[in-house]
């Protein structure tokens, strides 16, 4: 089979550009908004430990597998799975995996955009001094009034979706590389500043021990699944986002090294966010388990009460919006790339169609925080249901199937050549991880779904 497939979408200018884009995809609301609040809801330390182990034994090998499959096929996940299945003489139905990824990306983006909209609104709240001198109670009231208004949330959701689709319509490379280059160091500096503030709250140690002292009595089957699911979510794995970025990766780049860097950056950002947030939670007698509003109810207290807080607050929410944008782009790119390839649709038209569908679906999440907050299925709101379905089921199942494909179905000689690891031993370790950990993981998800765990 021809080894030098060409991509119709363009290519990254360098290894560094891919690292930036993949990090841009990985680092987002998942690290700063979601990680702290689900850690709070699931009891802290033990949950964080399961998450870190999942990142290490599932996240790294799978990040390598997805990049490798993408680079080999040089197409959207659906096209890639079709082609690689043919190469391996395997059953055709593998390409449904690509479909599930495209669908998962659109479903995730629908609620991701709503939360990113909150972050945009908070840029303005910070700018107009809404946090200055405010106490925990005021900040909570501000948040409740804000999320209670469907029209306001729809406005911000619409704005975020429009910017995302406009950026995707420009094609890869333009802008994305530059944005991430500034964003990553900036975000890091601001998080360090917030950690500095957390140290002055008097509850720093309490926050740290909540995060890092595992109390295994607090861990449930559901918590394990959520922690594992989050490893996929935060690293953008299991739905083809990294695969589609891998498709634009030049041939001579080391997949192992780039994957390690991306995973490390992502994990550091999440931990820093946790270290900054929990001391503020405890110092202000807030509930760690207060849900998706957690960062919006804690960080403004810090900005409202620290020196230079106005500036830091505006900058922080601007960076959060950028971090969300670079992830949002990768959530929708598999769908757009597929529409372009298979329907030979123009990139702009593909953007309009996918963007509109995602926008409509997002209204369900908007209403979950106000007029539909009491409408529940399986005890979950529309937003919670979508989040559970995608992050805890679709991404892990998709990811484990990708692992099985890379570890068992694909012609191993091809996988080894594409990964081009420096030492054959590394290849063996990778192979064992994708082969066996994936099975164990699927089994775990299955046990959970049938109610045993
Ligand atoms: N990794 C992103 C975050 O942590 O915010 C979310 C995400 C992006 C998930 C792309 C999945 C994906 F394919």
Short mmCIF file of C-alpha atoms and ligand atoms in Angstrom, two decimals:
data_model
loop_
_atom_site.label_atom_id
_atom_site.label_comp_id
_atom_site.label_asym_id
_atom_site.label_seq_id
_atom_site.Cartn_x
_atom_site.Cartn_y
_atom_site.Cartn_z
CA UNK A 1 0.00 0.00 0.00
CA UNK A 2 1.14 3.49 -0.77
CA UNK A 3 2.97 4.95 2.22
CA UNK A 4 3.00 8.54 1.08
CA UNK A 5 -0.61 9.49 1.25
CA UNK A 6 -1.33 13.13 0.73
CA UNK A 7 -3.77 15.06 2.86
CA UNK A 8 -6.23 17.34 1.14
CA UNK A 9 -6.33 19.61 4.17
CA UNK A 10 -2.76 20.90 4.41
CA UNK A 11 0.01 20.05 6.84
CA UNK A 12 1.54 21.48 10.01
CA UNK A 13 4.57 23.60 9.36
CA UNK A 14 6.70 21.74 11.91
CA UNK A 15 6.78 19.35 14.84
CA UNK A 16 6.37 22.33 17.13
CA UNK A 17 3.23 23.41 15.32
CA UNK A 18 1.67 20.00 15.92
CA UNK A 19 2.63 20.09 19.59
CA UNK A 20 1.02 23.49 19.87
CA UNK A 21 -2.15 22.42 18.14
CA UNK A 22 -2.48 19.16 20.07
CA UNK A 23 -1.80 20.98 23.34
CA UNK A 24 -4.32 23.60 22.29
CA UNK A 25 -6.85 20.84 21.79
CA UNK A 26 -6.04 19.11 25.06
CA UNK A 27 -5.79 22.12 27.35
CA UNK A 28 -9.19 23.73 27.66
CA UNK A 29 -12.26 23.93 29.83
CA UNK A 30 -11.62 20.30 30.75
CA UNK A 31 -8.55 21.29 32.75
CA UNK A 32 -9.68 24.51 34.35
CA UNK A 33 -13.46 24.22 34.59
CA UNK A 34 -14.21 20.50 34.63
CA UNK A 35 -11.32 18.89 36.48
CA UNK A 36 -11.79 20.95 39.67
CA UNK A 37 -15.54 20.56 39.81
CA UNK A 38 -15.64 16.80 39.22
CA UNK A 39 -12.79 16.38 41.71
CA UNK A 40 -14.90 18.32 44.20
CA UNK A 41 -17.96 16.21 43.48
CA UNK A 42 -16.06 12.96 43.82
CA UNK A 43 -14.26 13.48 47.08
CA UNK A 44 -10.78 14.68 46.05
CA UNK A 45 -7.50 12.69 46.47
CA UNK A 46 -8.54 9.17 45.53
CA UNK A 47 -10.35 10.46 42.46
CA UNK A 48 -7.28 12.48 41.42
CA UNK A 49 -5.12 9.39 41.82
CA UNK A 50 -7.35 7.29 39.53
CA UNK A 51 -7.30 10.13 37.02
CA UNK A 52 -3.49 10.36 37.10
CA UNK A 53 -3.07 6.59 36.71
CA UNK A 54 -5.48 6.63 33.76
CA UNK A 55 -3.52 9.44 32.12
CA UNK A 56 -0.31 7.46 32.52
CA UNK A 57 -1.34 3.97 31.43
CA UNK A 58 -4.16 4.78 29.01
CA UNK A 59 -3.63 8.41 28.01
CA UNK A 60 -0.04 8.27 26.80
CA UNK A 61 -0.24 5.06 24.74
CA UNK A 62 -3.55 6.11 23.25
CA UNK A 63 -2.33 9.57 22.34
CA UNK A 64 0.47 7.79 20.46
CA UNK A 65 -1.97 5.37 18.83
CA UNK A 66 -4.31 8.09 17.62
CA UNK A 67 -1.55 10.27 16.22
CA UNK A 68 -0.05 7.24 14.53
CA UNK A 69 -3.31 6.11 12.89
CA UNK A 70 -4.02 9.65 11.75
CA UNK A 71 -0.60 10.18 10.25
CA UNK A 72 -0.69 6.87 8.47
CA UNK A 73 -4.08 7.50 6.85
CA UNK A 74 -3.94 11.27 6.42
CA UNK A 75 -7.71 11.70 6.50
CA UNK A 76 -10.68 12.43 8.73
CA UNK A 77 -11.33 9.70 11.32
CA UNK A 78 -14.08 8.12 9.20
CA UNK A 79 -11.93 8.08 6.06
CA UNK A 80 -8.93 6.98 8.11
CA UNK A 81 -10.70 4.00 9.63
CA UNK A 82 -12.03 2.97 6.20
CA UNK A 83 -8.58 3.10 4.67
CA UNK A 84 -6.72 1.43 7.53
CA UNK A 85 -9.32 -1.33 7.68
CA UNK A 86 -8.72 -2.01 4.01
CA UNK A 87 -4.97 -2.01 4.55
CA UNK A 88 -5.32 -4.53 7.34
CA UNK A 89 -7.90 -6.62 5.49
CA UNK A 90 -10.18 -6.23 8.46
CA UNK A 91 -13.91 -6.06 8.87
CA UNK A 92 -15.50 -2.99 7.29
CA UNK A 93 -17.54 -2.11 10.34
CA UNK A 94 -14.49 -0.56 12.00
CA UNK A 95 -15.27 2.66 10.23
CA UNK A 96 -18.31 3.16 12.47
CA UNK A 97 -15.72 4.08 15.05
CA UNK A 98 -14.97 7.16 12.99
CA UNK A 99 -18.67 7.94 12.94
CA UNK A 100 -18.95 7.69 16.68
CA UNK A 101 -16.03 10.11 17.01
CA UNK A 102 -17.60 12.67 14.70
CA UNK A 103 -20.86 12.41 16.63
CA UNK A 104 -19.15 12.62 20.04
CA UNK A 105 -17.28 15.75 18.98
CA UNK A 106 -20.48 17.49 17.92
CA UNK A 107 -22.32 16.46 21.08
CA UNK A 108 -19.48 17.66 23.32
CA UNK A 109 -19.13 20.95 21.48
CA UNK A 110 -22.83 21.67 21.99
CA UNK A 111 -22.41 22.04 25.75
CA UNK A 112 -18.75 23.06 25.66
CA UNK A 113 -19.80 26.15 23.76
CA UNK A 114 -22.34 27.07 26.43
CA UNK A 115 -19.71 26.96 29.19
CA UNK A 116 -17.20 28.77 26.98
CA UNK A 117 -19.93 31.39 26.60
CA UNK A 118 -19.97 31.78 30.39
CA UNK A 119 -16.23 32.41 30.27
CA UNK A 120 -16.72 35.10 27.64
CA UNK A 121 -19.35 36.81 29.72
CA UNK A 122 -16.99 36.70 32.71
CA UNK A 123 -14.36 38.63 30.74
CA UNK A 124 -16.80 41.52 30.72
CA UNK A 125 -17.86 41.06 34.31
CA UNK A 126 -14.19 41.21 35.30
CA UNK A 127 -13.61 44.22 33.08
CA UNK A 128 -16.51 46.21 34.55
CA UNK A 129 -15.37 45.53 38.08
CA UNK A 130 -18.20 43.19 39.12
CA UNK A 131 -15.82 41.20 41.34
CA UNK A 132 -14.09 44.04 43.08
CA UNK A 133 -14.24 43.61 46.85
CA UNK A 134 -17.02 41.02 46.44
CA UNK A 135 -17.62 38.28 48.97
CA UNK A 136 -18.47 34.67 48.27
CA UNK A 137 -22.18 35.39 48.67
CA UNK A 138 -22.18 38.21 46.10
CA UNK A 139 -20.25 36.14 43.61
CA UNK A 140 -22.69 33.27 43.95
CA UNK A 141 -25.63 35.60 43.45
CA UNK A 142 -23.98 37.04 40.36
CA UNK A 143 -23.51 33.56 38.96
CA UNK A 144 -27.05 32.40 39.76
CA UNK A 145 -28.60 35.48 38.16
CA UNK A 146 -26.44 35.05 35.12
CA UNK A 147 -27.14 31.36 34.50
CA UNK A 148 -30.82 31.90 35.33
CA UNK A 149 -31.32 33.92 32.16
CA UNK A 150 -31.75 31.75 29.05
CA UNK A 151 -31.52 34.69 26.65
CA UNK A 152 -28.20 35.84 28.07
CA UNK A 153 -26.76 32.34 27.86
CA UNK A 154 -28.04 31.93 24.30
CA UNK A 155 -26.36 35.19 23.34
CA UNK A 156 -22.94 34.05 24.61
CA UNK A 157 -23.36 30.52 23.22
CA UNK A 158 -24.16 32.00 19.80
CA UNK A 159 -21.17 34.29 19.93
CA UNK A 160 -18.79 31.49 20.86
CA UNK A 161 -20.13 29.13 18.18
CA UNK A 162 -19.87 31.86 15.54
CA UNK A 163 -16.24 32.57 16.37
CA UNK A 164 -15.40 28.86 16.42
CA UNK A 165 -16.98 28.16 13.07
CA UNK A 166 -15.41 31.25 11.56
CA UNK A 167 -11.98 30.06 12.71
CA UNK A 168 -12.54 26.52 11.42
CA UNK A 169 -13.65 27.94 8.08
CA UNK A 170 -10.20 29.53 7.70
CA UNK A 171 -8.60 26.07 7.64
CA UNK A 172 -5.82 24.71 9.82
CA UNK A 173 -2.66 26.60 10.58
CA UNK A 174 -4.00 30.10 10.07
CA UNK A 175 -4.05 31.66 13.47
CA UNK A 176 -4.19 28.47 15.48
CA UNK A 177 -0.45 28.11 15.88
CA UNK A 178 0.00 31.72 16.85
CA UNK A 179 -2.84 31.70 19.35
CA UNK A 180 -1.51 28.68 21.22
CA UNK A 181 2.04 29.99 21.25
CA UNK A 182 0.95 32.97 23.37
CA UNK A 183 -1.79 31.22 25.23
CA UNK A 184 0.12 28.40 26.89
CA UNK A 185 2.81 30.45 28.63
CA UNK A 186 0.24 33.11 29.54
CA UNK A 187 -2.15 30.63 31.09
CA UNK A 188 0.69 29.07 33.03
CA UNK A 189 1.82 32.40 34.49
CA UNK A 190 -1.72 33.37 35.52
CA UNK A 191 -2.33 30.02 37.16
CA UNK A 192 0.90 30.43 39.13
CA UNK A 193 -0.34 33.85 40.23
CA UNK A 194 -3.59 32.29 41.42
CA UNK A 195 -1.66 29.59 43.26
CA UNK A 196 0.23 32.47 44.93
CA UNK A 197 -3.09 33.95 46.03
CA UNK A 198 -4.30 30.55 47.23
CA UNK A 199 -1.27 30.40 49.52
CA UNK A 200 -2.44 33.54 51.29
CA UNK A 201 -5.98 32.29 51.98
CA UNK A 202 -5.06 30.35 55.11
CA UNK A 203 -6.57 27.18 53.65
CA UNK A 204 -3.73 26.25 51.31
CA UNK A 205 -2.82 23.07 53.15
CA UNK A 206 -6.42 22.02 53.46
CA UNK A 207 -6.80 22.50 49.70
CA UNK A 208 -3.67 20.49 48.95
CA UNK A 209 -4.61 17.64 51.22
CA UNK A 210 -8.09 17.50 49.66
CA UNK A 211 -6.45 17.14 46.25
CA UNK A 212 -3.59 14.82 47.06
CA UNK A 213 -4.49 12.75 50.12
CA UNK A 214 -6.44 9.78 48.81
CA UNK A 215 -9.36 8.66 50.92
CA UNK A 216 -10.42 5.44 49.29
CA UNK A 217 -13.67 5.26 51.19
CA UNK A 218 -14.85 8.08 48.94
CA UNK A 219 -14.27 6.28 45.68
CA UNK A 220 -17.26 4.60 44.01
CA UNK A 221 -17.60 2.69 40.76
CA UNK A 222 -19.12 5.77 39.21
CA UNK A 223 -16.19 7.91 40.41
CA UNK A 224 -13.70 5.50 38.79
CA UNK A 225 -15.55 5.72 35.50
CA UNK A 226 -15.74 9.51 35.71
CA UNK A 227 -12.00 9.77 36.50
CA UNK A 228 -11.13 7.48 33.61
CA UNK A 229 -13.55 9.24 31.29
CA UNK A 230 -11.97 12.52 32.22
CA UNK A 231 -8.53 11.27 31.20
CA UNK A 232 -9.96 10.83 27.70
CA UNK A 233 -11.83 14.11 27.75
CA UNK A 234 -8.95 16.23 28.95
CA UNK A 235 -6.50 14.71 26.48
CA UNK A 236 -9.02 14.93 23.61
CA UNK A 237 -8.83 11.18 23.09
CA UNK A 238 -11.34 8.60 21.91
CA UNK A 239 -13.09 10.56 19.18
CA UNK A 240 -10.52 11.20 16.51
CA UNK A 241 -9.56 14.80 17.33
CA UNK A 242 -5.93 13.85 17.81
CA UNK A 243 -6.24 11.45 14.87
CA UNK A 244 -7.30 14.25 12.58
CA UNK A 245 -4.47 16.47 13.84
CA UNK A 246 -2.10 13.53 13.38
CA UNK A 247 -3.29 13.44 9.78
CA UNK A 248 -1.64 16.81 9.25
CA UNK A 249 1.61 15.75 10.94
CA UNK A 250 4.78 15.68 8.86
CA UNK A 251 6.40 12.28 8.40
CA UNK A 252 9.67 12.73 10.25
CA UNK A 253 8.29 13.76 13.63
CA UNK A 254 8.66 11.56 16.73
CA UNK A 255 5.17 10.62 17.86
CA UNK A 256 6.29 9.38 21.28
CA UNK A 257 8.07 12.55 22.25
CA UNK A 258 5.31 14.87 21.07
CA UNK A 259 2.67 12.76 22.86
CA UNK A 260 4.60 12.88 26.14
CA UNK A 261 4.95 16.63 25.95
CA UNK A 262 1.27 17.19 25.27
CA UNK A 263 0.17 14.89 28.10
CA UNK A 264 2.60 16.54 30.54
CA UNK A 265 1.47 20.07 29.70
CA UNK A 266 -2.18 19.10 30.02
CA UNK A 267 -1.73 17.42 33.39
CA UNK A 268 0.28 20.30 34.85
CA UNK A 269 -2.39 22.83 33.88
CA UNK A 270 -5.16 20.75 35.48
CA UNK A 271 -3.25 20.23 38.72
CA UNK A 272 -2.36 23.92 38.94
CA UNK A 273 -6.02 24.82 38.49
CA UNK A 274 -6.94 22.45 41.32
CA UNK A 275 -4.20 23.82 43.58
CA UNK A 276 -5.43 27.36 42.96
CA UNK A 277 -9.12 26.66 43.41
CA UNK A 278 -9.55 24.38 46.45
CA UNK A 279 -7.87 26.64 49.03
CA UNK A 280 -10.27 29.42 47.92
CA UNK A 281 -13.17 26.98 48.26
CA UNK A 282 -12.26 26.05 51.84
CA UNK A 283 -11.23 29.53 52.96
CA UNK A 284 -14.66 30.84 51.95
CA UNK A 285 -16.61 27.89 53.35
CA UNK A 286 -17.89 26.95 49.90
CA UNK A 287 -18.96 23.47 48.93
CA UNK A 288 -16.31 21.59 46.89
CA UNK A 289 -19.19 19.69 45.33
CA UNK A 290 -21.09 22.70 44.06
CA UNK A 291 -20.89 21.52 40.44
CA UNK A 292 -20.23 23.20 37.08
CA UNK A 293 -20.33 26.68 38.63
CA UNK A 294 -17.32 25.97 40.88
CA UNK A 295 -14.65 28.06 39.14
CA UNK A 296 -17.11 30.84 38.40
CA UNK A 297 -17.93 31.04 42.10
CA UNK A 298 -14.39 30.80 43.45
CA UNK A 299 -11.87 32.52 41.18
CA UNK A 300 -13.76 35.84 41.06
CA UNK A 301 -13.35 36.01 44.86
CA UNK A 302 -9.59 35.85 44.34
CA UNK A 303 -9.67 38.46 41.58
CA UNK A 304 -11.92 40.73 43.62
CA UNK A 305 -9.65 40.70 46.63
CA UNK A 306 -6.04 40.49 45.46
CA UNK A 307 -3.79 43.31 44.36
CA UNK A 308 -3.77 43.60 40.61
CA UNK A 309 -6.90 41.43 40.64
CA UNK A 310 -8.76 43.47 38.04
CA UNK A 311 -6.06 42.99 35.46
CA UNK A 312 -5.46 39.34 36.36
CA UNK A 313 -9.20 38.64 36.22
CA UNK A 314 -9.70 40.09 32.76
CA UNK A 315 -6.61 38.35 31.45
CA UNK A 316 -7.52 35.02 33.02
CA UNK A 317 -10.97 34.84 31.46
CA UNK A 318 -9.62 36.00 28.09
CA UNK A 319 -7.10 33.14 28.24
CA UNK A 320 -9.79 30.70 29.27
CA UNK A 321 -11.83 31.69 26.22
CA UNK A 322 -8.80 31.17 23.99
CA UNK A 323 -8.09 27.81 25.59
CA UNK A 324 -11.72 26.85 24.96
CA UNK A 325 -11.51 28.02 21.34
CA UNK A 326 -8.44 25.96 20.50
CA UNK A 327 -10.22 22.89 21.92
CA UNK A 328 -13.54 23.68 20.25
CA UNK A 329 -11.83 23.80 16.87
CA UNK A 330 -10.59 20.26 17.34
CA UNK A 331 -14.00 19.03 18.49
CA UNK A 332 -15.61 20.00 15.21
CA UNK A 333 -12.68 19.42 12.81
CA UNK A 334 -13.39 15.67 12.39
CA UNK A 335 -16.95 16.41 11.21
CA UNK A 336 -15.86 19.22 8.92
CA UNK A 337 -12.94 17.26 7.47
CA UNK A 338 -15.27 14.36 6.75
CA UNK A 339 -17.89 16.52 5.01
CA UNK A 340 -15.16 18.03 2.84
CA UNK A 341 -13.72 14.64 1.90
CA UNK A 342 -16.83 12.66 1.25
CA UNK A 343 -19.31 15.18 -0.09
CA UNK A 344 -16.61 17.30 -1.66
CA UNK A 345 -18.26 20.15 0.14
CA UNK A 346 -16.63 23.52 0.44
CA UNK A 347 -15.01 24.08 3.86
CA UNK A 348 -17.17 27.12 4.54
CA UNK A 349 -20.43 25.34 3.70
CA UNK A 350 -19.40 22.38 5.84
CA UNK A 351 -18.78 24.80 8.70
CA UNK A 352 -22.18 26.38 8.41
CA UNK A 353 -24.01 23.03 8.52
CA UNK A 354 -22.09 21.53 11.39
CA UNK A 355 -22.10 24.82 13.31
CA UNK A 356 -25.85 25.23 13.00
CA UNK A 357 -26.60 21.70 14.18
CA UNK A 358 -24.30 22.06 17.16
CA UNK A 359 -25.81 25.44 18.02
CA UNK A 360 -29.36 24.05 18.08
CA UNK A 361 -28.32 21.14 20.28
CA UNK A 362 -26.59 23.58 22.62
CA UNK A 363 -29.94 25.19 23.44
CA UNK A 364 -30.78 22.06 25.43
CA UNK A 365 -27.77 22.68 27.66
CA UNK A 366 -28.59 26.38 27.98
CA UNK A 367 -32.05 25.48 29.29
CA UNK A 368 -30.65 22.86 31.70
CA UNK A 369 -29.39 25.72 33.84
CA UNK A 370 -32.71 27.54 34.01
CA UNK A 371 -36.11 26.68 32.53
CA UNK A 372 -35.37 22.96 32.22
CA UNK A 373 -33.41 22.57 35.41
CA UNK A 374 -36.08 20.27 36.78
CA UNK A 375 -36.50 18.21 33.65
CA UNK A 376 -34.51 15.07 34.38
CA UNK A 377 -33.99 11.71 32.73
CA UNK A 378 -32.16 9.10 34.88
CA UNK A 379 -31.92 11.85 37.48
CA UNK A 380 -29.84 14.00 35.13
CA UNK A 381 -30.50 17.26 33.31
CA UNK A 382 -29.99 17.46 29.55
CA UNK A 383 -26.51 18.91 30.09
CA UNK A 384 -25.55 16.25 32.64
CA UNK A 385 -26.89 13.50 30.43
CA UNK A 386 -24.91 14.69 27.40
CA UNK A 387 -21.78 15.05 29.49
CA UNK A 388 -22.19 11.56 30.97
CA UNK A 389 -22.96 9.96 27.63
CA UNK A 390 -20.00 11.53 25.84
CA UNK A 391 -17.23 11.79 28.45
CA UNK A 392 -17.96 8.62 30.41
CA UNK A 393 -19.22 6.29 27.71
CA UNK A 394 -18.54 7.41 24.12
CA UNK A 395 -14.95 8.59 24.61
CA UNK A 396 -13.77 5.57 26.66
CA UNK A 397 -15.51 3.09 24.36
CA UNK A 398 -14.17 4.91 21.29
CA UNK A 399 -10.70 5.10 22.79
CA UNK A 400 -10.53 1.45 23.73
CA UNK A 401 -11.73 0.42 20.27
CA UNK A 402 -9.01 2.60 18.77
CA UNK A 403 -6.51 0.87 21.05
CA UNK A 404 -7.71 -2.54 19.93
CA UNK A 405 -7.47 -1.50 16.32
CA UNK A 406 -3.94 -0.16 16.75
CA UNK A 407 -2.78 -3.07 18.92
CA UNK A 408 -4.44 -6.08 17.30
CA UNK A 409 -6.02 -5.32 13.95
CA UNK A 410 -3.52 -3.07 12.22
CA UNK A 411 -0.60 -4.71 10.49
CA UNK A 412 1.96 -4.55 13.30
CA UNK A 413 4.88 -3.91 11.02
CA UNK A 414 3.13 -0.77 9.79
CA UNK A 415 2.36 0.44 13.30
CA UNK A 416 5.96 -0.10 14.37
CA UNK A 417 7.29 1.70 11.31
CA UNK A 418 4.93 4.64 11.76
CA UNK A 419 5.75 5.02 15.45
CA UNK A 420 9.48 4.67 14.72
CA UNK A 421 10.44 4.40 18.39
CA UNK A 422 14.11 4.71 19.30
CA UNK A 423 14.22 1.38 21.10
CA UNK A 424 12.34 -1.86 20.26
CA UNK A 425 11.62 -2.26 23.96
CA UNK A 426 9.58 0.93 23.97
CA UNK A 427 7.49 -0.50 21.16
CA UNK A 428 6.85 -3.66 23.18
CA UNK A 429 5.73 -1.62 26.19
CA UNK A 430 3.43 0.46 24.02
CA UNK A 431 1.98 -2.67 22.46
CA UNK A 432 1.28 -4.30 25.81
CA UNK A 433 -0.43 -1.16 27.07
CA UNK A 434 -2.68 -0.68 24.06
CA UNK A 435 -3.44 -4.38 23.86
CA UNK A 436 -4.25 -5.30 27.43
CA UNK A 437 -5.10 -2.14 29.28
CA UNK A 438 -7.73 -1.42 26.68
CA UNK A 439 -9.43 -4.74 27.30
CA UNK A 440 -9.39 -4.22 31.04
CA UNK A 441 -10.83 -0.76 30.53
CA UNK A 442 -13.66 -1.88 28.28
CA UNK A 443 -14.50 -4.55 30.77
CA UNK A 444 -14.70 -1.92 33.51
CA UNK A 445 -17.02 0.29 31.48
CA UNK A 446 -19.15 -2.74 30.65
CA UNK A 447 -19.40 -3.80 34.29
CA UNK A 448 -20.45 -0.32 35.15
CA UNK A 449 -23.09 -0.11 32.44
CA UNK A 450 -24.68 -3.39 33.52
CA UNK A 451 -24.63 -2.17 37.10
CA UNK A 452 -22.07 -4.53 38.65
CA UNK A 453 -19.59 -1.80 39.53
N1 LIG B 1 -9.57 18.33 25.82
C1 LIG B 1 -10.51 19.42 25.84
C2 LIG B 1 -10.52 20.03 27.22
O1 LIG B 1 -9.92 19.48 28.15
O2 LIG B 1 -11.16 21.06 27.41
C3 LIG B 1 -11.88 18.98 25.42
C4 LIG B 1 -11.89 18.11 24.20
C5 LIG B 1 -11.38 18.60 23.00
C6 LIG B 1 -12.36 16.81 24.28
C7 LIG B 1 -11.34 17.77 21.89
C8 LIG B 1 -12.33 15.98 23.20
C9 LIG B 1 -11.80 16.48 22.01
F1 LIG B 1 -11.76 15.70 21.00
#
